[in-house]
mmCIF file of C-alpha atoms and ligand atoms in Angstrom:
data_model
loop_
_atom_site.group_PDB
_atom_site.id
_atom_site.type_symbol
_atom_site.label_atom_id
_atom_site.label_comp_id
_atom_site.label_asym_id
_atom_site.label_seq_id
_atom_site.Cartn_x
_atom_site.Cartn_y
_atom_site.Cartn_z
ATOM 1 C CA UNK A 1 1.201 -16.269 10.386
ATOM 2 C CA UNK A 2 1.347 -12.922 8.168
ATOM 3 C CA UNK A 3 -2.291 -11.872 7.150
ATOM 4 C CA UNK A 4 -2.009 -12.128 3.518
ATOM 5 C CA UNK A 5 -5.470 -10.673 2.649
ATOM 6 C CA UNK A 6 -4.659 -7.126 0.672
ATOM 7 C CA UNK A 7 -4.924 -4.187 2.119
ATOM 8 C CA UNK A 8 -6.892 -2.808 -0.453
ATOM 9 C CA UNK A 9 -10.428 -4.438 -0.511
ATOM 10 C CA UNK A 10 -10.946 -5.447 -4.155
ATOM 11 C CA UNK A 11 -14.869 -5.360 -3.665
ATOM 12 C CA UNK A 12 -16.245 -2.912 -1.684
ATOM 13 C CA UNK A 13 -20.304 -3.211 -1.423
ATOM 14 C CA UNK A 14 -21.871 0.363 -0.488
ATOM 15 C CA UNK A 15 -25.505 1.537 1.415
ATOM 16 C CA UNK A 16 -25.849 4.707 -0.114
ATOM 17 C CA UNK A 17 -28.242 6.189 2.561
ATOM 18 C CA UNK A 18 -28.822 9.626 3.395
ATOM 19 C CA UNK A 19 -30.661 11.179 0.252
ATOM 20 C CA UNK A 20 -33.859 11.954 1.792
ATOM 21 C CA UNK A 21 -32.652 13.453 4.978
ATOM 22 C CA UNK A 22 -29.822 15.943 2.931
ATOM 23 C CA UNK A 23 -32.202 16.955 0.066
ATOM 24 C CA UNK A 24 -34.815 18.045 3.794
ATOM 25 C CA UNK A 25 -32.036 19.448 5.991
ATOM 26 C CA UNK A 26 -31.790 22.216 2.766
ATOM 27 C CA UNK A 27 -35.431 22.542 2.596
ATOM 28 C CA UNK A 28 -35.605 20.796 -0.707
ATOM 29 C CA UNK A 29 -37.826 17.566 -1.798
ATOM 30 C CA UNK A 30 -36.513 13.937 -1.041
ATOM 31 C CA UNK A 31 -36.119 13.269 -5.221
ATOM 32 C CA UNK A 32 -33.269 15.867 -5.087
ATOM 33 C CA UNK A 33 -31.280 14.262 -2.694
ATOM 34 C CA UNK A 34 -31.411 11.216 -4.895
ATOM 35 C CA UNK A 35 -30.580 12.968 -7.889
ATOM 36 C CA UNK A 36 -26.990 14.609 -6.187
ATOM 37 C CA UNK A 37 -27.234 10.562 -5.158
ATOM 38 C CA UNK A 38 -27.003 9.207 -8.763
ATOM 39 C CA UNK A 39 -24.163 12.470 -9.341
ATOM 40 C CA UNK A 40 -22.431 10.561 -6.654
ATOM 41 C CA UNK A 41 -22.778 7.013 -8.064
ATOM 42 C CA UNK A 42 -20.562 8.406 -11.009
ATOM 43 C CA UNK A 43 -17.680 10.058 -9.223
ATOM 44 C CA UNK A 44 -17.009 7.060 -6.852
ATOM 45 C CA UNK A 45 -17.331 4.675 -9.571
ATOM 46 C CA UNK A 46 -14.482 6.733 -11.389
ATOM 47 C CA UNK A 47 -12.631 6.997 -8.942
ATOM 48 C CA UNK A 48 -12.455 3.489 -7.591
ATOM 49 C CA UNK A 49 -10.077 1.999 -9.930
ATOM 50 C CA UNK A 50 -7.425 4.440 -8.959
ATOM 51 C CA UNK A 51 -8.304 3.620 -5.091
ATOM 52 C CA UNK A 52 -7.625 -0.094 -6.136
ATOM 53 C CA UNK A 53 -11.335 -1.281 -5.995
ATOM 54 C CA UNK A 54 -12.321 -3.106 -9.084
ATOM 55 C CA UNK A 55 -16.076 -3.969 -7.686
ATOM 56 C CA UNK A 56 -18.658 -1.885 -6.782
ATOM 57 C CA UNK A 57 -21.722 -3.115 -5.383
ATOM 58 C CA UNK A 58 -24.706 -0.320 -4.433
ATOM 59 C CA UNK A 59 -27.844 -0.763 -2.808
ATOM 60 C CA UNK A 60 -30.012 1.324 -4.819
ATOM 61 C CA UNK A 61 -33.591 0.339 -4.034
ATOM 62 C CA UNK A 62 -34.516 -2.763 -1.652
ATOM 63 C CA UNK A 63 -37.565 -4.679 -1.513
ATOM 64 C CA UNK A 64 -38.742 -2.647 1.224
ATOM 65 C CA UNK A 65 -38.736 0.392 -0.432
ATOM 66 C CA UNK A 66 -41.696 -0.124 -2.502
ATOM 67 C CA UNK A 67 -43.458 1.129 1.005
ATOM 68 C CA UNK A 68 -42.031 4.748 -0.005
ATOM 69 C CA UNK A 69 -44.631 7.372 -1.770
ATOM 70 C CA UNK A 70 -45.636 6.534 -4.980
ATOM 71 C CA UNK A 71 -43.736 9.494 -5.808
ATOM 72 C CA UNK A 72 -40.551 8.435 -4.748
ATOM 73 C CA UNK A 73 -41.077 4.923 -6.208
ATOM 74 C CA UNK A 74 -41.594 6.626 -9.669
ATOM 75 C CA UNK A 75 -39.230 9.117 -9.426
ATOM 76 C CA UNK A 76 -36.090 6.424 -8.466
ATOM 77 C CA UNK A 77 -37.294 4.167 -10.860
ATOM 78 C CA UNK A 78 -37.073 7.285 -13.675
ATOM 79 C CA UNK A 79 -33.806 8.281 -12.315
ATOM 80 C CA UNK A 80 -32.317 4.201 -12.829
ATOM 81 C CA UNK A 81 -33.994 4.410 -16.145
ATOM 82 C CA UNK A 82 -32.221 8.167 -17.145
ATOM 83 C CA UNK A 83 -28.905 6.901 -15.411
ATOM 84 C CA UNK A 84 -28.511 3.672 -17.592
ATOM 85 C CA UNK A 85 -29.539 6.337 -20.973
ATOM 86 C CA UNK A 86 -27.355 8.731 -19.919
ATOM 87 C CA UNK A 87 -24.115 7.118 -18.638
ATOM 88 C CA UNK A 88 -23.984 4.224 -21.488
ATOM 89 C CA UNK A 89 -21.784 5.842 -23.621
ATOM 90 C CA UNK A 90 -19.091 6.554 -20.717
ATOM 91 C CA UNK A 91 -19.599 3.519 -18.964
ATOM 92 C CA UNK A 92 -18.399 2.259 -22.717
ATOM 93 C CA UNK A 93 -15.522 4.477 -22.970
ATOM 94 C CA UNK A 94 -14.382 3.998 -19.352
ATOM 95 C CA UNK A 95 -14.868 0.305 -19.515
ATOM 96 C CA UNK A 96 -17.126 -0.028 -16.478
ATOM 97 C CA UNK A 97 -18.865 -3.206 -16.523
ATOM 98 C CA UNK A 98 -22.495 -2.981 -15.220
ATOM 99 C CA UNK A 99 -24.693 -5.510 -13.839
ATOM 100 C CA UNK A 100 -27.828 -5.653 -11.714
ATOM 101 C CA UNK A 101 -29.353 -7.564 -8.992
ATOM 102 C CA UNK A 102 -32.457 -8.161 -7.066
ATOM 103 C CA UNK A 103 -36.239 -9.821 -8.134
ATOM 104 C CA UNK A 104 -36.460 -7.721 -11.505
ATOM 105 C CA UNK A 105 -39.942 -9.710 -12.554
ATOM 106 C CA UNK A 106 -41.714 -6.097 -10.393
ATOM 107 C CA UNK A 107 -40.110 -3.729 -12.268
ATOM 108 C CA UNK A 108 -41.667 -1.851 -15.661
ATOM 109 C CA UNK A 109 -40.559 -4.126 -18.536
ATOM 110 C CA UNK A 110 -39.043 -0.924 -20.216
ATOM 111 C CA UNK A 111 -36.545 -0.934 -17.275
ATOM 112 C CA UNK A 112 -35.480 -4.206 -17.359
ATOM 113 C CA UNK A 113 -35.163 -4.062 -21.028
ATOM 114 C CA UNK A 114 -32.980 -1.182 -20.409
ATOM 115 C CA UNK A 115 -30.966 -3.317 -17.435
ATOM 116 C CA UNK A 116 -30.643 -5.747 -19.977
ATOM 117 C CA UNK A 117 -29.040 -3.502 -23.175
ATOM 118 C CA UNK A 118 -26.633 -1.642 -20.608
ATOM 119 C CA UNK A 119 -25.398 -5.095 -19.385
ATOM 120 C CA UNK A 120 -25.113 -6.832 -22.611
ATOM 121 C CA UNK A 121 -23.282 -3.361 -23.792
ATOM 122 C CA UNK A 122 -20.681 -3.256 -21.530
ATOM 123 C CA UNK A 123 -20.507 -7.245 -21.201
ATOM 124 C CA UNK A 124 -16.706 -6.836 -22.418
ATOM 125 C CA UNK A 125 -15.451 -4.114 -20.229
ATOM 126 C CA UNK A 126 -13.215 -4.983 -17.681
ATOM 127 C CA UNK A 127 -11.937 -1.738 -15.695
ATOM 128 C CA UNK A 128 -14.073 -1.434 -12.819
ATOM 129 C CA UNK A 129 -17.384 -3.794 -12.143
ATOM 130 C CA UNK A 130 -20.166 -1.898 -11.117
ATOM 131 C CA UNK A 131 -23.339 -3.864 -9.674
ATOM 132 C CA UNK A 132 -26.452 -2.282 -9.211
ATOM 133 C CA UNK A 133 -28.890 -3.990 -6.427
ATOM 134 C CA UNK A 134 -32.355 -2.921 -7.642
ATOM 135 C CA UNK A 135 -35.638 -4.604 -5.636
ATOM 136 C CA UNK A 136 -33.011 -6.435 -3.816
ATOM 137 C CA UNK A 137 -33.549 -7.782 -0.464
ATOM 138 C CA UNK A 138 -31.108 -11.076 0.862
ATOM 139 C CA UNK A 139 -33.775 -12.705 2.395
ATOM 140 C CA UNK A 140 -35.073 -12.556 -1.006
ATOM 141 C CA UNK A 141 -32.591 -13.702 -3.011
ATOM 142 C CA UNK A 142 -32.061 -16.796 -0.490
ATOM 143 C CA UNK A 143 -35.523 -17.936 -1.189
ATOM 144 C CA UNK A 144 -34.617 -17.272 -4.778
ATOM 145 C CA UNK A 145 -32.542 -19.545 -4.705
ATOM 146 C CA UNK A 146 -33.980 -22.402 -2.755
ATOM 147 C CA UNK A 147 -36.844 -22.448 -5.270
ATOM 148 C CA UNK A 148 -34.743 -22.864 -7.687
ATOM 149 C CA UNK A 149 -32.433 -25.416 -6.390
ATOM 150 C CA UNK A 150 -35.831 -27.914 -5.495
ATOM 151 C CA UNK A 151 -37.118 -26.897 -8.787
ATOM 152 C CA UNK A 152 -33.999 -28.644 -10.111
ATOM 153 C CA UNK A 153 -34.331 -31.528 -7.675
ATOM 154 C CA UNK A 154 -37.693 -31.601 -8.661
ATOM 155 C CA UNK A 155 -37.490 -31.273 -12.536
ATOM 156 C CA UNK A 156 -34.279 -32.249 -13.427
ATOM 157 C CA UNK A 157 -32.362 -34.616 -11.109
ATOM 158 C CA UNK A 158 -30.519 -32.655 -9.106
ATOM 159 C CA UNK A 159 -29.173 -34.810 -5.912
ATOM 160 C CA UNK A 160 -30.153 -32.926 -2.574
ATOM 161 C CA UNK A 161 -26.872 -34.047 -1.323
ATOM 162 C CA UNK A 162 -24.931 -32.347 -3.509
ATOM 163 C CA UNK A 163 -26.505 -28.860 -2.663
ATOM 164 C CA UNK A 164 -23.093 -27.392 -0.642
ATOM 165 C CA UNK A 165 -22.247 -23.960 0.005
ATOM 166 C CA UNK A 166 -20.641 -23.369 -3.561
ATOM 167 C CA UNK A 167 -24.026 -24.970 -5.210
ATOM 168 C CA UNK A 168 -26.216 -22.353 -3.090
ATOM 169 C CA UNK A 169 -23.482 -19.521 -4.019
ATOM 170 C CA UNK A 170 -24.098 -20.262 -7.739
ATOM 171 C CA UNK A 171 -28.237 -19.677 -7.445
ATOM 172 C CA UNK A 172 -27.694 -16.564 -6.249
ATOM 173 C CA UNK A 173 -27.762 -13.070 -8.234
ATOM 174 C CA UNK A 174 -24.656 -12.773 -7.401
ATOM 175 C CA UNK A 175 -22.792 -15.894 -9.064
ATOM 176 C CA UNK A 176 -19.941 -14.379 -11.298
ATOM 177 C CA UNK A 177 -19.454 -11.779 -8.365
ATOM 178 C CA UNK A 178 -16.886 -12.011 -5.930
ATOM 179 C CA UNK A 179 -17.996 -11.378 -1.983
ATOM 180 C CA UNK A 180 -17.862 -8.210 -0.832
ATOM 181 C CA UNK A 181 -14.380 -7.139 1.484
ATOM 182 C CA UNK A 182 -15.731 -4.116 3.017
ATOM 183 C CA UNK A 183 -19.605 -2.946 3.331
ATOM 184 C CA UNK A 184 -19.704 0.808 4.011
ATOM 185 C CA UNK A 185 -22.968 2.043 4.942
ATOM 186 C CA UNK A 186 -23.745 6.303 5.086
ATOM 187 C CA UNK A 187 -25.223 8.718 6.651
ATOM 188 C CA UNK A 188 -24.748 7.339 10.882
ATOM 189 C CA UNK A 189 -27.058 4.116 10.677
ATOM 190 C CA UNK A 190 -25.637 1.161 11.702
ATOM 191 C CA UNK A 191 -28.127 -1.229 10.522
ATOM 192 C CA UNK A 192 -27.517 -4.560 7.369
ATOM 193 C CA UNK A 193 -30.952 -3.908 5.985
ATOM 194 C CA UNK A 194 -31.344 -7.324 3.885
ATOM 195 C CA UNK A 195 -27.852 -6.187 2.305
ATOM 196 C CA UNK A 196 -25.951 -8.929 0.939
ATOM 197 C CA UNK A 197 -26.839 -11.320 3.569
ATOM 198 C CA UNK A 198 -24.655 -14.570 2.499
ATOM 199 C CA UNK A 199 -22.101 -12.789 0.609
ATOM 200 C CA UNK A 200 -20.725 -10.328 3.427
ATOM 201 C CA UNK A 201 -20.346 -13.159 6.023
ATOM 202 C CA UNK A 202 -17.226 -12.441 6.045
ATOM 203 C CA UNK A 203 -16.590 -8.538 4.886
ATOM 204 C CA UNK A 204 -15.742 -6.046 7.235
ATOM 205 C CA UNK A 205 -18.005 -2.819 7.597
ATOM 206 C CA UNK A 206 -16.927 0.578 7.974
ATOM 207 C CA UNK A 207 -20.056 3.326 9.043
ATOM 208 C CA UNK A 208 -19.850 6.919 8.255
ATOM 209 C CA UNK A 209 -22.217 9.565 9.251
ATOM 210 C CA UNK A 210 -21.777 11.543 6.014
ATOM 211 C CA UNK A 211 -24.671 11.586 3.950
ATOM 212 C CA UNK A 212 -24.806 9.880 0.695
ATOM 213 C CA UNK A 213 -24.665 12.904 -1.759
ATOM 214 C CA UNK A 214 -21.659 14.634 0.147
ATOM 215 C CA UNK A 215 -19.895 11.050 -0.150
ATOM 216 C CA UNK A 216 -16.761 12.164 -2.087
ATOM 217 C CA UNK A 217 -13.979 9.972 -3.601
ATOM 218 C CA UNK A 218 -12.112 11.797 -0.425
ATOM 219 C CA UNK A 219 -14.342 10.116 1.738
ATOM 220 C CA UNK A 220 -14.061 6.935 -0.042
ATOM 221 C CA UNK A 221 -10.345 7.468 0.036
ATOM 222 C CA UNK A 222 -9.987 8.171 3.906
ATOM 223 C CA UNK A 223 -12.159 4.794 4.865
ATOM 224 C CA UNK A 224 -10.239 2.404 2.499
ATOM 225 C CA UNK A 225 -7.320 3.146 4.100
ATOM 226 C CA UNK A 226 -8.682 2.382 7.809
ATOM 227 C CA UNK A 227 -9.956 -0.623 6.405
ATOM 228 C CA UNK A 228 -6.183 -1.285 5.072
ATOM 229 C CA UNK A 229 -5.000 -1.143 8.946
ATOM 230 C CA UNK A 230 -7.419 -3.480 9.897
ATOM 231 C CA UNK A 231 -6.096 -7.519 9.820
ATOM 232 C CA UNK A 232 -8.915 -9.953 8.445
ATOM 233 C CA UNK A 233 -8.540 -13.430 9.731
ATOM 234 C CA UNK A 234 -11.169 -15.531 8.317
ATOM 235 C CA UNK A 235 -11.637 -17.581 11.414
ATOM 236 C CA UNK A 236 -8.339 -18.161 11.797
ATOM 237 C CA UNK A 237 -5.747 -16.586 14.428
ATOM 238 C CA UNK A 238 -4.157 -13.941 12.491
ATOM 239 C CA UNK A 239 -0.808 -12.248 12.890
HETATM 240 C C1 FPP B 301 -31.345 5.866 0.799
HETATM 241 O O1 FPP B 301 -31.482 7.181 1.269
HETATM 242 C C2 FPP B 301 -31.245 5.873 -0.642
HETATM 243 C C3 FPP B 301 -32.063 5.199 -1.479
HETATM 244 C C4 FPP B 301 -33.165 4.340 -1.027
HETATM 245 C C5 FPP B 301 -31.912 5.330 -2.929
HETATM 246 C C6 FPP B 301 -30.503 5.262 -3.440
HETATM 247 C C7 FPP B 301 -30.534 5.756 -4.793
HETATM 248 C C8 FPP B 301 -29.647 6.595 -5.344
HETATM 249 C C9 FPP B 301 -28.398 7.065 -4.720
HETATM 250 C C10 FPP B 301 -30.004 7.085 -6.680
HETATM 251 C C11 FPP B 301 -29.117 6.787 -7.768
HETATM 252 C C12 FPP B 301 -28.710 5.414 -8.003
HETATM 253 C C13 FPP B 301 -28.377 5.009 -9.240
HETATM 254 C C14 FPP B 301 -27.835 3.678 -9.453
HETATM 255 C C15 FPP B 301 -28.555 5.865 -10.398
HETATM 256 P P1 FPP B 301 -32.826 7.566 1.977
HETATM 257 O O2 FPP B 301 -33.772 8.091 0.955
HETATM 258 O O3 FPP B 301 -33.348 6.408 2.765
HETATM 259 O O4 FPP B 301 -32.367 8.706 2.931
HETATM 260 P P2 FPP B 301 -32.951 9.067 4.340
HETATM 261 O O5 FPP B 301 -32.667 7.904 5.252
HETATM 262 O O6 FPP B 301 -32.204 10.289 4.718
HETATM 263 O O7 FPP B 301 -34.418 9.317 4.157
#
C-alpha cells in the first residue's frame, strides 16, 4: 500500500535550543542569545507557510526552566511579554494565529493578560498557527488533565468508562491543535525534554546541531525536505 501521509508535515513542533551556548561562544551574555532567538521565532514563522507548514509549535520556556537565574527567568519572561507588544500588529496583518500552552496560573498576571489579548486578537486569522509552549512540561499537562477529568467524574457525572483516548486528547492544552508530524530539536541534543509527550507519539524527529539563533528558513527548508523522503507508517507496513 502507497504511504499516503504528505510529504510536507503540516505541523511541525520545534525545541529551539541553543541560545545560551551561541550568545557564550561570542563572549556575550545568555539574554542575547535569546533575543537573536525571538528574531528567529519571526523569520521561520514567515516563512513556514511558503514551506507548506501551517502549525508551528515552539518550546519556549518549560517547567524546568524556572531552575535558571533569576535573571534569565525575568529577562525571557520580558522578552514573551515585548514579543506579543511588538509583533501584534504583523501577526494581524500576516494572519498568524497565536496561541499558548503550558500551566499559565505561575506566570505574572500582566503576561497572561497579554497571552490572552494576542490570542483573542488574532482568534480569526487563519494563515499559519503559531503555538507558543510557555511553563510547559508533558508530564504536566497529563496530570492537568487527569485532575480535571476526576474533577468531572467527581462533580459532574462524567462516566469513568467513557474516558478514551479522544476524551484525554480533549483535556489537554492542546485540544483544537493537531499532533505534531515532525519535532525538530537544535543545537546537537538529542533529548524529548517533557516536549509534547502524548501528542508526538507518533511524529517523526529530525536533530540538527545548528544553534537556535543561526536556525534560518534555509535550515528549516533543507530538513523538511528529508523529512519528505522519509515514509510514515503509523503501525502499519508501509509501501
Ligand atoms: C533554549 O536554549 C532556549 C530557551 C530555554 C528559550 C527559548 C526562547 C526563545 C527562543 C526566546 C523567544 C521566544 C519567543 C516566543 C519570543 P538554551 O538557553 O537552553 O541554550 P543552551 O543549551 O545553549 O544554554
Amino acid at each position: 500500500m502507497p504511504s499516503t501521509a504528505p510529504k510536507t508535515p503540516e505541523h511541525v513542533a520545534i525545541i529551539m535550543d541553543g541560545n545560551g551556548r551561541w550568545a557564550t561562544q561570542k563572549g556575550w551574555p545568555r539574554l542575547v542569545g535569546h533575543r537573536k532567538g525571538a528574531e528567529r521565532v519571526k523569520a521561520i514563522v514567515r516563512a513556514a507557510p511558503d514551506l507548506g507548514v501551517r502549525w508551528l509549535t515552539i518550546y519556549a520556556f518549560s517547567t524546568e526552566n524556572w531552575k535558571r537565574s533569576t535573571e534569565e527567568v525575568i529577562g525571557l519572561m520580558g522578552l514573551f511579554a515585548r514579543y506579543i507588544q511588538r509583533e501584534a500588529e504583523d501577526m494581524s496583518r500576516e494572519g498568524v494565529r497565536m496561541r499558548f500552552i503550558g500551566d499559565r496560573s505561575r506566570l505574572d498576571p500582566k503576561l497572561q493578560d497579554l497571552m490572552h489579548w494576542i490570542e483573542d486578537r488574532t482568534r480569526n486569522n487563519t494563515h499559519v498557527n503559531l503555538t507558543v509552549a510557555i511553563n510547559y512540561g508533558g508530564r504536566n499537562e497529563l496530570a492537568r488533565a487527569a485532575r480535571k477529568l476526576a474533577r468531572q467524574a467527581a462533580e459532574a457525572g462524567l462516566d469513568p468508562d467513557t474516558i478514551d483516548e479522544a476524551a484525554l486528547s480533549n483535556a489537554l492544552d492542546t485540544q483544537d491543535i493537531p499532533d505534531p508530524d515532525l519535532v525538530i530539536r537544535t543545537s546537537g541534543e538529542t533529548r524529548v525534554s517533557n516536549f509534547l509527550l502524548w501528542q508526538a507519539a507518533y511524529a517523526e524527529y529530525e536533530f540538527t546541531p545548528v544553534l537556535w539563533p543561526d536556525f534560518t528558513p534555509e535550515v528549516f527548508s533543507e530538513i523538511l525536505s528529508r523529512y519528505g523522503a522519509r515514509d510514515r507508517r503509523f503501525g502499519g507496513v508501509g509501501t
